[in-house]
Amino acid sequence: MAGVDLHYEALERCRTAARTLAGKFADLGAGYPAKGTDSSVFGKLADSSALATAVDGVETAVDGELGRVTSRLKGVERALDLVQDNVRGANRAGGAAEA
């Protein structure tokens, strides 16, 4: 059944893309959050301490977002794998040829 093969291939491509992207986002997030920002990097700004705190807040937010994206993409990969398994199982039960 050529049409069934195409669906398996599409599922596999989507699953692979999700896995690849999850890895890239995980790699990107490996450096977050950075160690606390030293307010001295802002020189003699009147509110350099508050700015350093804000930078730390951004770092923490980025870390959280990258972690959520990675987790969700891994979930998509697992779900697509389950879909593939379920479709194969249903096809076997229905007597369809294995792809």
PDB file of C-alpha atoms in Angstrom, residues 3 6 20 26 56 66 81 90:
ATOM      1  CA  GLY A   3      -0.326   5.494   0.535  1.00  0.00           C
ATOM      2  CA  LEU A   6       3.899   7.740   2.655  1.00  0.00           C
ATOM      3  CA  THR A  20      16.633  17.301  16.186  1.00  0.00           C
ATOM      4  CA  ALA A  26      18.730  21.793  24.779  1.00  0.00           C
ATOM      5  CA  ASP A  56      19.580  37.811  35.876  1.00  0.00           C
ATOM      6  CA  LEU A  66      14.212  26.880  26.491  1.00  0.00           C
ATOM      7  CA  ASP A  81       6.418   7.402  17.941  1.00  0.00           C
ATOM      8  CA  ALA A  90      -3.935  -1.418  13.733  1.00  0.00           C
TER       9      ALA A  90
END
